Coordinates of C-alpha atoms in Angstrom, one line a residue:
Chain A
X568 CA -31.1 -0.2 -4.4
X569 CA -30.5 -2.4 -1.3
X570 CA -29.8 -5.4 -3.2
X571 CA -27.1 -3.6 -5.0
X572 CA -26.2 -2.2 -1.8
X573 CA -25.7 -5.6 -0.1
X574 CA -24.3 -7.3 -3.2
X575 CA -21.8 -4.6 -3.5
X576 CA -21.1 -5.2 0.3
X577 CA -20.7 -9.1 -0.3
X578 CA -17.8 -8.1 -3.0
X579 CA -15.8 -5.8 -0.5
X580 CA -15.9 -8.6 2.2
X581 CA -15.0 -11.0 -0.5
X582 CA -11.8 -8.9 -1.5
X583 CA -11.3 -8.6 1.8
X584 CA -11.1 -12.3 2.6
X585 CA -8.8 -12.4 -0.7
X586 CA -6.4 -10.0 1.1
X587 CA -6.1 -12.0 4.6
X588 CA -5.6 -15.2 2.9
X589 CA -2.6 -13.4 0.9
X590 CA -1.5 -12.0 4.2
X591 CA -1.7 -15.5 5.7
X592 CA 0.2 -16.9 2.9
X593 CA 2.8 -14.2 3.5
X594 CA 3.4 -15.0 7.5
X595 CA 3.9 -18.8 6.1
X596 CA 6.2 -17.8 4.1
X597 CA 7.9 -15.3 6.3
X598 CA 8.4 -17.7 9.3
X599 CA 9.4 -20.7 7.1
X600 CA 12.1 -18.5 5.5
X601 CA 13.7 -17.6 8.4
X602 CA 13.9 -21.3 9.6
X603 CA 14.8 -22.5 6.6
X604 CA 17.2 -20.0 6.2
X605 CA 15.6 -19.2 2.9
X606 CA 16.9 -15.6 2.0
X607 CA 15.6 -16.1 -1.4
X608 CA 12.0 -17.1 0.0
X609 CA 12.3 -14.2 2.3
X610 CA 12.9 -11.6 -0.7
X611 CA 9.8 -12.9 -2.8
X612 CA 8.2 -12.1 1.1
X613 CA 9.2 -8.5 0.7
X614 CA 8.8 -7.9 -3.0
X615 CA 4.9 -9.0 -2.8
X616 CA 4.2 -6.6 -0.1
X617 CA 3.4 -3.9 -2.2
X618 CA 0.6 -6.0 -3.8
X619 CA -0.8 -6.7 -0.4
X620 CA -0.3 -3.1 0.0
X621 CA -2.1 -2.6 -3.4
X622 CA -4.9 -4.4 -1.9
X623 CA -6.1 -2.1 0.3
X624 CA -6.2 0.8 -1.5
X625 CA -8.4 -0.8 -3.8
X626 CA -10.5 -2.0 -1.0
X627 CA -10.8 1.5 -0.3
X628 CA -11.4 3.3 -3.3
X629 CA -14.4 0.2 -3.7
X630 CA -15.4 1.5 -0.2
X631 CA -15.6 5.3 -1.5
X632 CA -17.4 4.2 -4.6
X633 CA -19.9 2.1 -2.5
X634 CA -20.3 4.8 -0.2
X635 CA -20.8 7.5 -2.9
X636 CA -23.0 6.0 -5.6
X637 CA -25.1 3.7 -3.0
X638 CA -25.9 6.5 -1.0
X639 CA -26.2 3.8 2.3
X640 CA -28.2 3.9 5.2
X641 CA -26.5 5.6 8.4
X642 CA -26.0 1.8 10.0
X643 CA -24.6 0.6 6.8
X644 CA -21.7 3.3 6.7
X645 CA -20.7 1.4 9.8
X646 CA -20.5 -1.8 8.0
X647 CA -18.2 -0.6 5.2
X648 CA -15.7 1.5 7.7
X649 CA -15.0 -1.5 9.4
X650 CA -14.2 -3.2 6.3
X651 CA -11.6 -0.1 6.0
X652 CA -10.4 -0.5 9.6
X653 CA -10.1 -4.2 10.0
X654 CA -8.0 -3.4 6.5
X655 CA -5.3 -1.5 8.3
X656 CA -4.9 -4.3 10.4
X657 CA -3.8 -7.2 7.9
X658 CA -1.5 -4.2 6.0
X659 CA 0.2 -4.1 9.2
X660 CA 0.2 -7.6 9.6
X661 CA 1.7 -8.0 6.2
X662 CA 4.7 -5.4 7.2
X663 CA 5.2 -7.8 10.5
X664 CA 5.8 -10.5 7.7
X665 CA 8.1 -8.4 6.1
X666 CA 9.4 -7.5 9.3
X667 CA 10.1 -11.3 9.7
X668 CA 11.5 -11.4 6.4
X669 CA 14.0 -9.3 6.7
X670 CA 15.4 -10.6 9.9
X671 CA 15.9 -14.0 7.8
X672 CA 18.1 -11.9 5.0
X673 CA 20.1 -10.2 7.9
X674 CA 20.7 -13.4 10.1
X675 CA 23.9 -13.7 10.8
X676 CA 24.3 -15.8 13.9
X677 CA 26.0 -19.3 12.6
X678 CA 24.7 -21.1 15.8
X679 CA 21.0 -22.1 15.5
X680 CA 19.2 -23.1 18.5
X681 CA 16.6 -26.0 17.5
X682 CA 14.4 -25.8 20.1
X683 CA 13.2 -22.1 19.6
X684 CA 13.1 -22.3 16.4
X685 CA 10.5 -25.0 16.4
X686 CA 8.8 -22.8 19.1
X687 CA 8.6 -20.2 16.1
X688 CA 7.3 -22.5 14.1
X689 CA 4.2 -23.3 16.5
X690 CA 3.4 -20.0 17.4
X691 CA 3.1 -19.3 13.2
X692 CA 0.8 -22.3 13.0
X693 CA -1.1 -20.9 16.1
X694 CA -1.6 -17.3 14.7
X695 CA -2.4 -18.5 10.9
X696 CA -5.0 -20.7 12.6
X697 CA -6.4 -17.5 14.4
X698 CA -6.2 -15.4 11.2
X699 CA -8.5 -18.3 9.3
X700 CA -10.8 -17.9 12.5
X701 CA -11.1 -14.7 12.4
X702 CA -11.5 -13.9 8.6
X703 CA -14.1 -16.8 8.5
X704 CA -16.1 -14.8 11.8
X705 CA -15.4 -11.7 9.9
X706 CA -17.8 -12.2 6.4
X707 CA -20.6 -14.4 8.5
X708 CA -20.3 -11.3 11.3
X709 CA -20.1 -14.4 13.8
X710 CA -19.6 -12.5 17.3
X711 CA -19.3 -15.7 19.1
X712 CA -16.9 -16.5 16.9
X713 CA -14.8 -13.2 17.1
X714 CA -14.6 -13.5 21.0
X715 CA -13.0 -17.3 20.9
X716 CA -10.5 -15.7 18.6
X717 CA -9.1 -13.6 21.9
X718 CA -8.5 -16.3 23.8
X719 CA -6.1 -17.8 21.7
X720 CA -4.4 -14.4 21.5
X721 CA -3.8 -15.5 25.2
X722 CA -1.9 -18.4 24.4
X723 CA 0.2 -16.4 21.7
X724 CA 1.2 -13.8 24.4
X725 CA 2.2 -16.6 27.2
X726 CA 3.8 -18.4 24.1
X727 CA 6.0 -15.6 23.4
X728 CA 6.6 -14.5 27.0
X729 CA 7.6 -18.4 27.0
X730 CA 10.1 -18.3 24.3
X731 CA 11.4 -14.7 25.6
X732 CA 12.5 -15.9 28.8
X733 CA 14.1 -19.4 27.2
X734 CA 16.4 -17.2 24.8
X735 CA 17.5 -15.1 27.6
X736 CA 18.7 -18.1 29.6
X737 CA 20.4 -19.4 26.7
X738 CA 22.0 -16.5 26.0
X739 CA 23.6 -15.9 28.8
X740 CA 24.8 -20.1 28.7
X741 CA 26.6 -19.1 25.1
X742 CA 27.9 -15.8 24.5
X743 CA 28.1 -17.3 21.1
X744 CA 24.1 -17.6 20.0
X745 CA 24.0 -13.7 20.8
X746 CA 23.5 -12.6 18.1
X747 CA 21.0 -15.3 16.5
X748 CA 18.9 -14.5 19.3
X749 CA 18.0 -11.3 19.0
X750 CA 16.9 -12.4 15.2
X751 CA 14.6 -15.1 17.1
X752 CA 13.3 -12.3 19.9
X753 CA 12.5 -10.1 17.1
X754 CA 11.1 -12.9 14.9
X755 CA 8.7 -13.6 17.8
X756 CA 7.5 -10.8 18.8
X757 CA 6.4 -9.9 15.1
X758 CA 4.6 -13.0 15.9
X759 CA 2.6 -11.7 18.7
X760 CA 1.9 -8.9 17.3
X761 CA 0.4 -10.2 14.4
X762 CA -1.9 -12.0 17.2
X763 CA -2.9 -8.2 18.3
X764 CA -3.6 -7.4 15.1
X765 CA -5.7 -10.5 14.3
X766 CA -7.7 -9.3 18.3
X767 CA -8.4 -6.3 16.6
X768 CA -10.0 -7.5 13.7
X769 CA -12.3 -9.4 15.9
X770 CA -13.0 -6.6 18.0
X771 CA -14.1 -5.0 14.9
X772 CA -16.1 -8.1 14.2
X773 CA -18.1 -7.5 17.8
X774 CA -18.0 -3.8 16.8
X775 CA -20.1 -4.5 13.8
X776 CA -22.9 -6.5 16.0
X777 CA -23.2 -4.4 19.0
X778 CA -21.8 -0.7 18.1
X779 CA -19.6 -1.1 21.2
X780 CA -15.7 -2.1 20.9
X781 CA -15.1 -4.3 23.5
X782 CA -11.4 -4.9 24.4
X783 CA -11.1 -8.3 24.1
X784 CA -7.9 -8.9 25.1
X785 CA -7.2 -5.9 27.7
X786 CA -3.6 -7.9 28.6
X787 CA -2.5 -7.7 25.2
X788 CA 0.9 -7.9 26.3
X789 CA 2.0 -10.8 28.2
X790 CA 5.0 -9.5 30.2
X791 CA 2.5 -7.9 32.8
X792 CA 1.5 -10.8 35.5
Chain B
X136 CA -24.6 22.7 3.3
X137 CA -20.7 23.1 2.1
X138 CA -20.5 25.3 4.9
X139 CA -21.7 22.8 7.6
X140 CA -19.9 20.2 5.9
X141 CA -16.6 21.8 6.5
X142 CA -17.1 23.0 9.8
X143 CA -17.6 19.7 11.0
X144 CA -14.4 17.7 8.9
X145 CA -12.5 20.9 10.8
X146 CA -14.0 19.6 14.5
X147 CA -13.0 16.4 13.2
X148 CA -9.5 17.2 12.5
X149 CA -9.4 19.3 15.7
X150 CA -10.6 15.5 17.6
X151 CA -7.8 13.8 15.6
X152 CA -5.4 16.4 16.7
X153 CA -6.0 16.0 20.4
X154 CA -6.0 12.4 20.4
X155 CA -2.0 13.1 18.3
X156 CA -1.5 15.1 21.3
X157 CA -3.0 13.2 23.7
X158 CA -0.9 10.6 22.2
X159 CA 2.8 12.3 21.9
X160 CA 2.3 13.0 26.0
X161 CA 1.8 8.5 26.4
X162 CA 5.2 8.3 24.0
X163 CA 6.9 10.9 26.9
X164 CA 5.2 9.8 30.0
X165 CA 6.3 5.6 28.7
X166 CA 9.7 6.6 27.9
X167 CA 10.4 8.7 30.9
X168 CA 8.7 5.9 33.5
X169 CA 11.1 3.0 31.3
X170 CA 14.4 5.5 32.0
X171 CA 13.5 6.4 35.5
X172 CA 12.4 2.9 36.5
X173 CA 9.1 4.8 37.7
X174 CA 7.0 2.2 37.6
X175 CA 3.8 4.4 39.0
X176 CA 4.3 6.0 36.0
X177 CA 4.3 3.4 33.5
X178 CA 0.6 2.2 35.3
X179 CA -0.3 5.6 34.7
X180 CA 0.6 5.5 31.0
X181 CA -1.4 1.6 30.7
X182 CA -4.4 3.1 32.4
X183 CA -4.3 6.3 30.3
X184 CA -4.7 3.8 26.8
X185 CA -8.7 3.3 27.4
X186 CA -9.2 6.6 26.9
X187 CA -7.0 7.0 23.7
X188 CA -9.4 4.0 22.5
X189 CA -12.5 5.7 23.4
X190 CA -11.1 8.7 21.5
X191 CA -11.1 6.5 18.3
X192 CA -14.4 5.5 18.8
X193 CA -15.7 9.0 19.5
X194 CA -13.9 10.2 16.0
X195 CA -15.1 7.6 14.3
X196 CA -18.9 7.8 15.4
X197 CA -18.4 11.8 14.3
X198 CA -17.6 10.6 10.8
X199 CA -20.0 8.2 10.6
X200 CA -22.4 11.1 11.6
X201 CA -21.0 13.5 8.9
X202 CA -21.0 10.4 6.3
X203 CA -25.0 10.2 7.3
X204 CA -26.2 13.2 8.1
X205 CA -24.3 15.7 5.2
X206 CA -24.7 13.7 2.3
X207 CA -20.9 14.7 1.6
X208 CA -20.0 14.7 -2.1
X209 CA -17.2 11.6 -3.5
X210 CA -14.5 13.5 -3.1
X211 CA -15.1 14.6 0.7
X212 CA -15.8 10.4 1.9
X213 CA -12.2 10.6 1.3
X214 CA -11.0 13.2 3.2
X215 CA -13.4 11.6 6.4
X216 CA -11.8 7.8 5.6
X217 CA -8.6 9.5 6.0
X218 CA -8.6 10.5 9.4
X219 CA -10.2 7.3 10.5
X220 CA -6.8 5.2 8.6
X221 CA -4.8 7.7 10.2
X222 CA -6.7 7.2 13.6
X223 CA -5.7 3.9 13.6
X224 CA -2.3 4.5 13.4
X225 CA -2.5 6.9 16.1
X226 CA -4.1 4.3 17.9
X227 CA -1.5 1.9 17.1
X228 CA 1.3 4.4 18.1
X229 CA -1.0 4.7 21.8
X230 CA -0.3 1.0 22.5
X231 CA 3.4 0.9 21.8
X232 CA 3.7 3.2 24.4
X233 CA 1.4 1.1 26.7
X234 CA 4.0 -1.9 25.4
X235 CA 6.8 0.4 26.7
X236 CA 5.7 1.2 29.9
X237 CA 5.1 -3.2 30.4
X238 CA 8.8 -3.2 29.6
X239 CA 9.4 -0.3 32.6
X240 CA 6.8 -2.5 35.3
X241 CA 8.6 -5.7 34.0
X242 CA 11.9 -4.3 34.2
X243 CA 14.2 -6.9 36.1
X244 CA 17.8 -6.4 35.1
X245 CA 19.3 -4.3 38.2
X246 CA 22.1 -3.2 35.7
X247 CA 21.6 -0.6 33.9
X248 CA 23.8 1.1 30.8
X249 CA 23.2 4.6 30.7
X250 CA 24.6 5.0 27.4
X251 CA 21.9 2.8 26.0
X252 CA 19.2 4.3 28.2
X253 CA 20.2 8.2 26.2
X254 CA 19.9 6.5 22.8
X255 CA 16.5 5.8 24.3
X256 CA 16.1 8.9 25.4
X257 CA 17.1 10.9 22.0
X258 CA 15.1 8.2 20.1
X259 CA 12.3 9.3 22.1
X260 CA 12.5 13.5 21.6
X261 CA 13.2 12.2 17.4
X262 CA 9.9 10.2 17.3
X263 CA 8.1 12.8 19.1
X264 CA 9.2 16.2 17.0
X265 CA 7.8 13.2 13.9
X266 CA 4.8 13.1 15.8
X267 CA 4.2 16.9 16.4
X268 CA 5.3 17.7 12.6
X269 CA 2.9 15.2 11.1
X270 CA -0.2 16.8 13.4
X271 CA 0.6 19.9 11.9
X272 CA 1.4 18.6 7.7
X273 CA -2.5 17.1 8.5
X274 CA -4.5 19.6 9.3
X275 CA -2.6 22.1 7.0
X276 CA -3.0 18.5 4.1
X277 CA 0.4 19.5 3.5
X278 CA 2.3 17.1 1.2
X279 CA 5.7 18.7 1.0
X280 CA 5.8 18.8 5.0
X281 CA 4.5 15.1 4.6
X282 CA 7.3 14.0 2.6
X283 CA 10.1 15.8 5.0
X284 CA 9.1 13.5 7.5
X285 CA 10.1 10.4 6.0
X286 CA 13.3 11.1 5.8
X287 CA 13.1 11.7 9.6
X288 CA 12.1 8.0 10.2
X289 CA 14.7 7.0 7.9
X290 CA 17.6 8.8 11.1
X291 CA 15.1 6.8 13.6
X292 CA 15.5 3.1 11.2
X293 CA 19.3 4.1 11.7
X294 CA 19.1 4.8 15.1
X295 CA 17.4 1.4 15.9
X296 CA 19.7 -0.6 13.7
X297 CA 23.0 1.4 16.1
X298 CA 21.0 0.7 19.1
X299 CA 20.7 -3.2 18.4
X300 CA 24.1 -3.4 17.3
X301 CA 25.4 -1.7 20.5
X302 CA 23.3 -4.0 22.8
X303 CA 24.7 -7.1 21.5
X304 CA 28.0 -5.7 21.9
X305 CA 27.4 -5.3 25.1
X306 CA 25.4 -8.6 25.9
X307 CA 28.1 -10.6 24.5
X308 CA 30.8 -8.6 26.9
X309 CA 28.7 -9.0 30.0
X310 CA 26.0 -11.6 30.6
X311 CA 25.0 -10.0 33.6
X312 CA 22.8 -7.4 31.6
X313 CA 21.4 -10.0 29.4
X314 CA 17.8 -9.8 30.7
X315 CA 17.7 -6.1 31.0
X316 CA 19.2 -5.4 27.4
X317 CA 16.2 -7.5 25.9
X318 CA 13.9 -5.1 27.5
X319 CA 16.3 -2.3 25.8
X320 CA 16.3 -3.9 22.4
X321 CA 12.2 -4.0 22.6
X322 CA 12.3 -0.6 23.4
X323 CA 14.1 0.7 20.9
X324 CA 11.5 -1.7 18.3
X325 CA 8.6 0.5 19.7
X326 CA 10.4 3.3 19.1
X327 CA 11.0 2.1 15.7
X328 CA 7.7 1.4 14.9
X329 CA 6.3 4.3 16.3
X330 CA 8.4 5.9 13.3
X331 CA 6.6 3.5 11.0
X332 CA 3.2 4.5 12.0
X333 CA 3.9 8.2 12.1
X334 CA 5.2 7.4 8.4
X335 CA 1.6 5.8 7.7
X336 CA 0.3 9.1 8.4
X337 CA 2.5 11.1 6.0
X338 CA 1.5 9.0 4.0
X339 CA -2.3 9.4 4.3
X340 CA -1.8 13.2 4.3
X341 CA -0.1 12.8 0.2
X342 CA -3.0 10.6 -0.6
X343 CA -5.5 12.9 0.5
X344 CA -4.1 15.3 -2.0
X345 CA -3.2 13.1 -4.7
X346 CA -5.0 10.0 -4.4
X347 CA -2.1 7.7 -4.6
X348 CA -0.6 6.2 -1.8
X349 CA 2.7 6.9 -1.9
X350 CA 5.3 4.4 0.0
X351 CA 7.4 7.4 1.4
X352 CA 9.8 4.9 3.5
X353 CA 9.7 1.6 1.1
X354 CA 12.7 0.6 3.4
X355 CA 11.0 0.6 6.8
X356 CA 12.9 -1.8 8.6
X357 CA 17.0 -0.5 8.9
X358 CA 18.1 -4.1 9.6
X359 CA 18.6 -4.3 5.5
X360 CA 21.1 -2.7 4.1

C-alpha cells in the first residue's frame, strides 16, 4: 500500500509541475503580448485559461481519489493538501496572466515608452526564473531551496516600486502617455503579484518540511520603507 | 461516527466563518484608514494580517485532523478540501487589504479628489455586503445564493473599469494629483480583486453541490468589453 501511496503521490506532483510550466508559458506569453502589441497573442492567453483552470480540478479530484482509496497516514494528508493549496496559487497566477492579457487587447495609449517597457520585460524574466525555482524546490521538497526563492521576491517588489515611481514622473512630463501608463502600472503590478504568489508556493514548500509556515517574505509589498 | 463527523465539518465551517468575518472588518478598517489618511490605522490593519494567517493554519490543521482521525467517506474529503480552497481565498482577500492600507502609510499626494475617494468608499460597502452574502450561501451550501453573487462582482468589474477611466481624466487635467491618483487606481484594483476572490468562493460553494466548477464571472476583468 505505501508504494502505491508514494507512486500515486509522485503523479500528483508530476501534474502539478505540468500545470506551473503551462502557467509559466502563459506569463511569457502574456508579457510578450503586451509589448509586442500582440492582441492576437493576448487572446490565445485568455482562451487557454480555462485549461489551466481545468488543471486544477483534476489535480483535485486525483487528490480526493488519493486521499479516499489510499487511506494515507495523518502526515501524508499534509503532503497532498499542499499539493491543493500551492494549486490555488498558479490558478491565480494564471488569472494575473490573463489579467496581463487583457490590458494588451484594451491598450489604447499610441505613445509607448521604451524604457518601461523593457523594465516589464525584465521583471517577466525575473519571476518566470523564480517560478522554475520554485516548482523545481517544490517536487524535491528542497527547503533551502524554497527560502532563496523569497529573496528574489525582494527584488521583484523593489523592481516594481522602481518602475511605479519612473511612470509617475513621466506622466506628469507628458500628459500624453496617460493613458498607456496606467496599462504599464497595471501590467506590473500583475507582475509582482505573481512574485507573491510564487513566495507562497515556497512557503508551502517549508510548510511541508517543518509543519510551520514561515512568512517568508513579511514585506511583501514594497511601497512600505 | 457520522455524527462526530458532522459536528466537527460544522466547527470547521464555524472557523472559516470567523476568519470571513474577521476578514470583512480588515476590508473596512484598510479602506477607512486609506480615506481618512489614518495612517495608525492602516498599521493596525498590516499587524492584524498574522493573525488572519495563523487562522488558516489553524483551519487547516483541523481538517487535517478530521481527514486523520474520522476516516471520512469520498464524498466528505470534498466538502473538508473546500473550505481549505476557499480559505485561501479568504486569505488572499486578508492581504489586499494589508496592500490597501501600504497605499494609506504610503500615501504622498497632498491632493485629494473626494469624488474618487466615495467611489472608493461605495466600492468598499459593495465588496463587503459580497463578502457577508457569500459567508452565509457557505455554510447554508447554497448554490442559488452563490450564483446571485456573481452578478454582484460583475457592478464591482464596472465600477473599477468607471473608476480608472475617471482617474485618468483627471490625471491628464491636473498633473499635480498624478502621484496620488496612482495610489487611487491601486485601490480601486484591490477592490476589484477582492470581487474576484469572493467570486472564487461562490464558486467553491456550486462545486461542493455539484461537483463542477462552474466559472460564474468568465469575464473577470471589466477592462474588456
Amino acid at each position: 500500500m505505501r508504494g502505491i501511496f508514494e507512486d500515486e503521490l509522485k503523479k500528483l506532483h508530476g501534474k502539478f509541475t505540468e500545470m506551473g510550466i503551462n502557467v509559466s508559458e502563459a506569463i511569457y506569453r502574456a508579457s510578450k503580448s503586451f509589448i509586442d502589441h500582440d492582441k492576437a497573442l493576448a487572446q490565445q492567453v485568455i482562451d487557454h485559461d480555462e485549461a489551466i483552470n481545468e488543471e486544477e480540478i483534476k489535480l483535485e479530484d486525483q487528490a480526493l481519489m488519493l486521499m479516499a482509496l489510499q487511506q494515507p497516514v495523518a502526515t501524508d494528508f499534509r503532503r497532498i493538501i499542499i499539493v491543493l493549496k500551492a494549486s490555488s496559487d498558479l490558478e491565480r497566477i494564471g488569472d494575473h496572466a490573463v489579467g496581463i492579457a487583457r490590458e494588451s487587447i484594451e491598450l489604447k495609449g499610441e505613445h509607448r515608452v521604451s524604457e518601461i517597457e523593457n523594465d516589464i520585460a525584465e521583471m517577466t524574466n525575473t519571476v518566470r526564473a523564480m517560478l522554475e525555482e520554485v516548482l523545481d524546490a517544490y517536487v524535491k521538497e528542497d527547503e533551502v531551496g524554497a527560502k532563496k526563492i523569497a529573496n528574489a521576491n525582494q527584488e521583484i517588489d523593489a523592481a516594481y516600486a522602481q518602475v511605479r515611481e519612473k511612470i509617475i514622473q513621466m506622466m506628469k512630463q507628458d500628459a500624453k502617455i496617460i493613458t498607456g501608463s496606467t496599462s504599464y502600472l497595471m501590467v506590473a503590478s500583475y507582475l509582482e503579484r505573481i512574485g507573491d504568489h510564487i513566495s507562497n508556493i515556497a512557503e508551502w514548500v517549508v510548510y511541508n518540511k517543518t509543519g510551520h509556515l514561515a512568512e517568508l517574505t513579511p514585506d511583501h509589498h514594497p511601497e512600505e520603507k
